[in-house]
Coordinates of C-alpha atoms in Angstrom, one line a residue:
M91 CA 6.8 -20.5 8.7
S92 CA 5.5 -17.7 10.9
L93 CA 5.3 -14.3 9.3
Y94 CA 6.4 -12.4 12.4
P95 CA 10.1 -13.6 12.6
N96 CA 10.5 -12.9 8.9
L97 CA 9.2 -9.4 9.3
V98 CA 11.7 -9.0 12.2
W99 CA 14.5 -10.2 9.9
L100 CA 13.5 -7.7 7.2
H101 CA 13.3 -5.0 9.8
L102 CA 16.9 -5.7 10.9
L103 CA 18.0 -5.9 7.3
L104 CA 16.7 -2.5 6.6
L105 CA 18.5 -1.2 9.7
V106 CA 21.8 -2.6 8.4
L107 CA 21.1 -1.0 5.0
W108 CA 20.2 2.3 6.6
L109 CA 23.2 2.5 9.0
G110 CA 25.7 0.9 6.7
G111 CA 24.8 3.1 3.8
D112 CA 24.8 6.2 6.0
L113 CA 28.2 5.3 7.2
G114 CA 29.4 5.3 3.6
V115 CA 27.7 8.6 3.0
F116 CA 29.4 10.0 6.1
I117 CA 32.9 8.8 5.0
L118 CA 32.4 10.1 1.4
G119 CA 31.3 13.5 2.9
Q120 CA 34.5 13.6 5.0
H121 CA 36.6 13.2 1.9
F122 CA 34.6 15.7 -0.1
R123 CA 35.5 18.3 2.5
K124 CA 39.3 17.8 1.9
R125 CA 40.8 20.6 -0.2
S126 CA 43.8 18.4 -1.0
Y127 CA 41.7 16.7 -3.6
S128 CA 41.2 18.4 -7.0
L129 CA 37.8 19.8 -7.8
P130 CA 37.0 17.1 -10.4
E131 CA 37.9 14.4 -7.8
R132 CA 35.7 16.0 -5.2
L133 CA 32.8 16.2 -7.6
T134 CA 33.2 12.5 -8.4
I135 CA 33.1 11.8 -4.6
L136 CA 29.9 13.9 -4.4
K137 CA 28.3 11.8 -7.2
L138 CA 29.2 8.6 -5.3
L139 CA 27.8 10.1 -2.1
V140 CA 24.4 10.8 -3.8
I141 CA 24.2 7.3 -5.2
T142 CA 25.2 5.7 -1.9
D143 CA 22.6 7.8 -0.1
L144 CA 19.8 6.0 -2.1
G145 CA 20.2 2.9 0.1
P146 CA 19.4 4.6 3.4
R147 CA 16.6 6.6 1.8
F148 CA 14.9 3.4 0.5
A149 CA 15.4 1.7 3.9
W150 CA 13.9 4.6 5.8
A151 CA 10.8 4.7 3.5
L152 CA 10.3 0.9 3.9
M153 CA 10.7 1.1 7.7
V154 CA 7.2 2.7 7.8
P155 CA 5.2 -0.2 6.4
L156 CA 7.4 -2.7 8.2
S157 CA 7.0 -1.0 11.5
I158 CA 3.2 -1.0 11.1
S159 CA 3.1 -4.6 9.9
L160 CA 5.3 -5.7 12.8
V161 CA 2.9 -4.3 15.5
A162 CA -0.1 -5.7 13.6
V163 CA 1.2 -9.2 13.1
G164 CA 3.0 -9.4 16.5
G165 CA -0.2 -8.3 18.3
W166 CA 1.5 -5.2 19.8
W167 CA -1.3 -3.0 18.5
P168 CA -4.6 -4.8 19.2
D169 CA -7.4 -4.3 16.8
L170 CA -5.3 -2.4 14.3
P171 CA -7.5 -2.1 11.2
G172 CA -6.2 -3.9 8.1
W173 CA -6.6 -0.8 6.0
V174 CA -4.0 1.0 8.1
V175 CA -1.5 -1.7 7.3
A176 CA -2.4 -1.6 3.6
A177 CA -2.1 2.2 3.7
S178 CA 1.3 2.1 5.3
W179 CA 2.6 -0.1 2.4
V180 CA 1.1 2.4 -0.1
I181 CA 2.9 5.2 1.7
G182 CA 6.2 3.3 1.9
L183 CA 6.3 2.1 -1.7
G184 CA 5.1 5.5 -2.9
W185 CA 7.8 7.3 -0.9
S186 CA 10.4 4.9 -2.4
W187 CA 9.2 5.7 -5.9
L188 CA 9.5 9.5 -5.1
V189 CA 13.1 8.9 -4.0
W190 CA 14.0 6.9 -7.1
D191 CA 12.2 9.2 -9.5
A192 CA 13.8 12.3 -8.0
H193 CA 17.2 10.8 -8.4
A194 CA 16.5 9.6 -12.0
H195 CA 15.3 13.2 -13.0
D196 CA 17.7 15.1 -10.8
M197 CA 18.0 18.9 -11.4
T198 CA 14.6 19.1 -13.1
P199 CA 11.2 20.6 -12.0
R200 CA 10.0 17.0 -11.7
A201 CA 12.7 16.1 -9.1
A202 CA 11.9 19.3 -7.2
R203 CA 8.2 18.4 -7.2
N204 CA 8.9 14.9 -5.9
R205 CA 11.2 16.2 -3.2
R206 CA 8.5 18.7 -2.1
Y207 CA 6.0 15.8 -1.9
E208 CA 8.5 13.8 0.1
G209 CA 9.0 16.7 2.5
W210 CA 5.3 16.9 3.2
L211 CA 5.2 13.2 3.8
R212 CA 8.0 13.4 6.3
Y213 CA 6.2 16.1 8.2
A214 CA 3.0 14.0 8.4
L215 CA 4.9 10.9 9.4
A216 CA 6.8 12.8 12.1
V217 CA 3.5 14.0 13.6
F218 CA 2.0 10.5 13.3
Y219 CA 4.9 8.6 15.1
I220 CA 5.5 11.3 17.8
G221 CA 1.7 11.4 18.4
L222 CA 1.5 7.6 18.5
G223 CA 4.4 7.3 20.9
A224 CA 3.3 10.1 23.2
L225 CA -0.3 8.8 23.4
S226 CA 0.9 5.3 24.1
L227 CA 3.3 6.4 26.8
G228 CA 0.7 8.6 28.4
T229 CA -2.3 6.2 28.3
G230 CA -0.9 2.8 27.7
A231 CA -2.7 2.5 24.4
P232 CA -2.7 1.7 21.6
L233 CA 0.9 0.4 22.3
A234 CA 0.8 -1.0 25.8
E235 CA 4.5 -1.8 26.1
T236 CA 6.6 1.2 27.3
W237 CA 9.6 0.3 25.2
L238 CA 7.5 0.2 22.1
G239 CA 5.8 3.5 22.8
L240 CA 9.2 5.1 23.4
K241 CA 10.5 3.5 20.2
A242 CA 7.6 5.0 18.2
L243 CA 8.2 8.4 19.7
M244 CA 11.9 8.3 18.9
F245 CA 11.2 7.1 15.4
G246 CA 9.2 10.3 15.0
V247 CA 12.1 12.3 16.4
I248 CA 14.3 10.7 13.7
F249 CA 12.0 12.3 11.1
V250 CA 12.4 15.6 12.8
A251 CA 16.2 15.3 12.8
A252 CA 16.1 14.3 9.1
I253 CA 13.9 17.3 8.3
M254 CA 16.5 19.4 10.0
I255 CA 19.3 17.8 7.9
D256 CA 17.5 18.8 4.7
Q257 CA 16.8 22.3 6.0
T258 CA 20.4 22.9 7.1
F259 CA 21.8 21.4 3.9
K260 CA 19.8 23.7 1.6
P261 CA 22.5 26.4 1.1
V262 CA 24.9 23.7 -0.3
G263 CA 23.4 24.0 -3.8
P264 CA 24.3 27.6 -4.4
Q265 CA 27.6 27.3 -2.4
L266 CA 28.6 24.3 -4.5
M267 CA 27.8 26.2 -7.7
A268 CA 30.0 29.1 -6.5
L269 CA 32.8 26.6 -5.8
I270 CA 32.5 25.2 -9.3
E271 CA 32.3 28.6 -11.0
K272 CA 34.9 30.5 -9.0
G273 CA 37.2 27.7 -7.9
S274 CA 38.5 26.7 -4.5
S275 CA 39.3 29.6 -2.2
D276 CA 38.5 30.6 1.4
A277 CA 35.6 32.7 -0.1
T278 CA 33.9 29.6 -1.6
E279 CA 35.2 26.9 0.8
V280 CA 34.5 28.4 4.2
P281 CA 30.7 28.9 3.8
L282 CA 30.4 25.4 2.3
R283 CA 32.4 23.8 5.1
A284 CA 30.2 25.7 7.7
T285 CA 27.0 24.4 6.1
M286 CA 28.3 20.8 6.0
D287 CA 29.5 21.0 9.6
A288 CA 26.1 22.2 10.8
T289 CA 24.4 19.4 8.8
R290 CA 26.7 16.8 10.3
R291 CA 25.5 17.5 13.8
W292 CA 22.0 16.5 12.8
V293 CA 23.3 13.4 11.0
L294 CA 25.1 12.3 14.2
A295 CA 21.8 12.9 16.0
V296 CA 20.1 10.5 13.6
Y297 CA 22.8 7.9 14.2
A298 CA 22.3 8.2 18.0
L299 CA 18.6 7.9 17.7
L300 CA 18.9 4.8 15.5
F301 CA 21.2 3.2 18.0
V302 CA 18.8 3.8 20.8
T303 CA 15.7 2.7 18.9
S304 CA 17.3 -0.5 17.7
W305 CA 18.5 -1.2 21.3
L306 CA 14.9 -0.7 22.6
G307 CA 13.5 -3.1 20.0
S308 CA 16.1 -5.8 20.7
V309 CA 16.4 -5.6 24.5
K310 CA 12.8 -4.4 25.3
P311 CA 14.0 -3.1 28.7
F312 CA 10.7 -1.9 30.1

């Protein structure tokens, strides 16, 4: 059996896990916003949201080594050194471990450290993929196909949008604590709702970018 079609299948499987899991997170987030639920019910919904979000996070992390492996095995990136492929798997598996370990030790200094490392990794990967895509579109190398250069560029933009999700979502922690301590009122609900609304715009941007990048990879229009 050829390795390439199996990597394509895994790539599609991760896309399904990413988008499907994110849809679950989005629906749970919509229900968390409803003040018709009791506070304990909303906190339970939030716990389910956090667990469901692990799937898309693992899928995103593993997309990195799979994308590099696909361009190497498929011959889309000629003369790609083997150590780059190996390094991408170290990065993807290491990132996955950071995600799991942060979840397993949530609300601890260890989790905060892991998420800080994860943030640095995202910045670096955003620069890498945007640079790879821009260079390929501008010069025709190392990715000669226009659709592939554009896909790499847009994957980098997904990193940027995800970074913005985390930045926009930061006030939720203190706002949620205020909701728990003081109860539901306009004073505690309105700022929380505003933060979630602002974050949702970046989430929708990620969905749109995923739809376009998956279309580029499937149709290869140019």
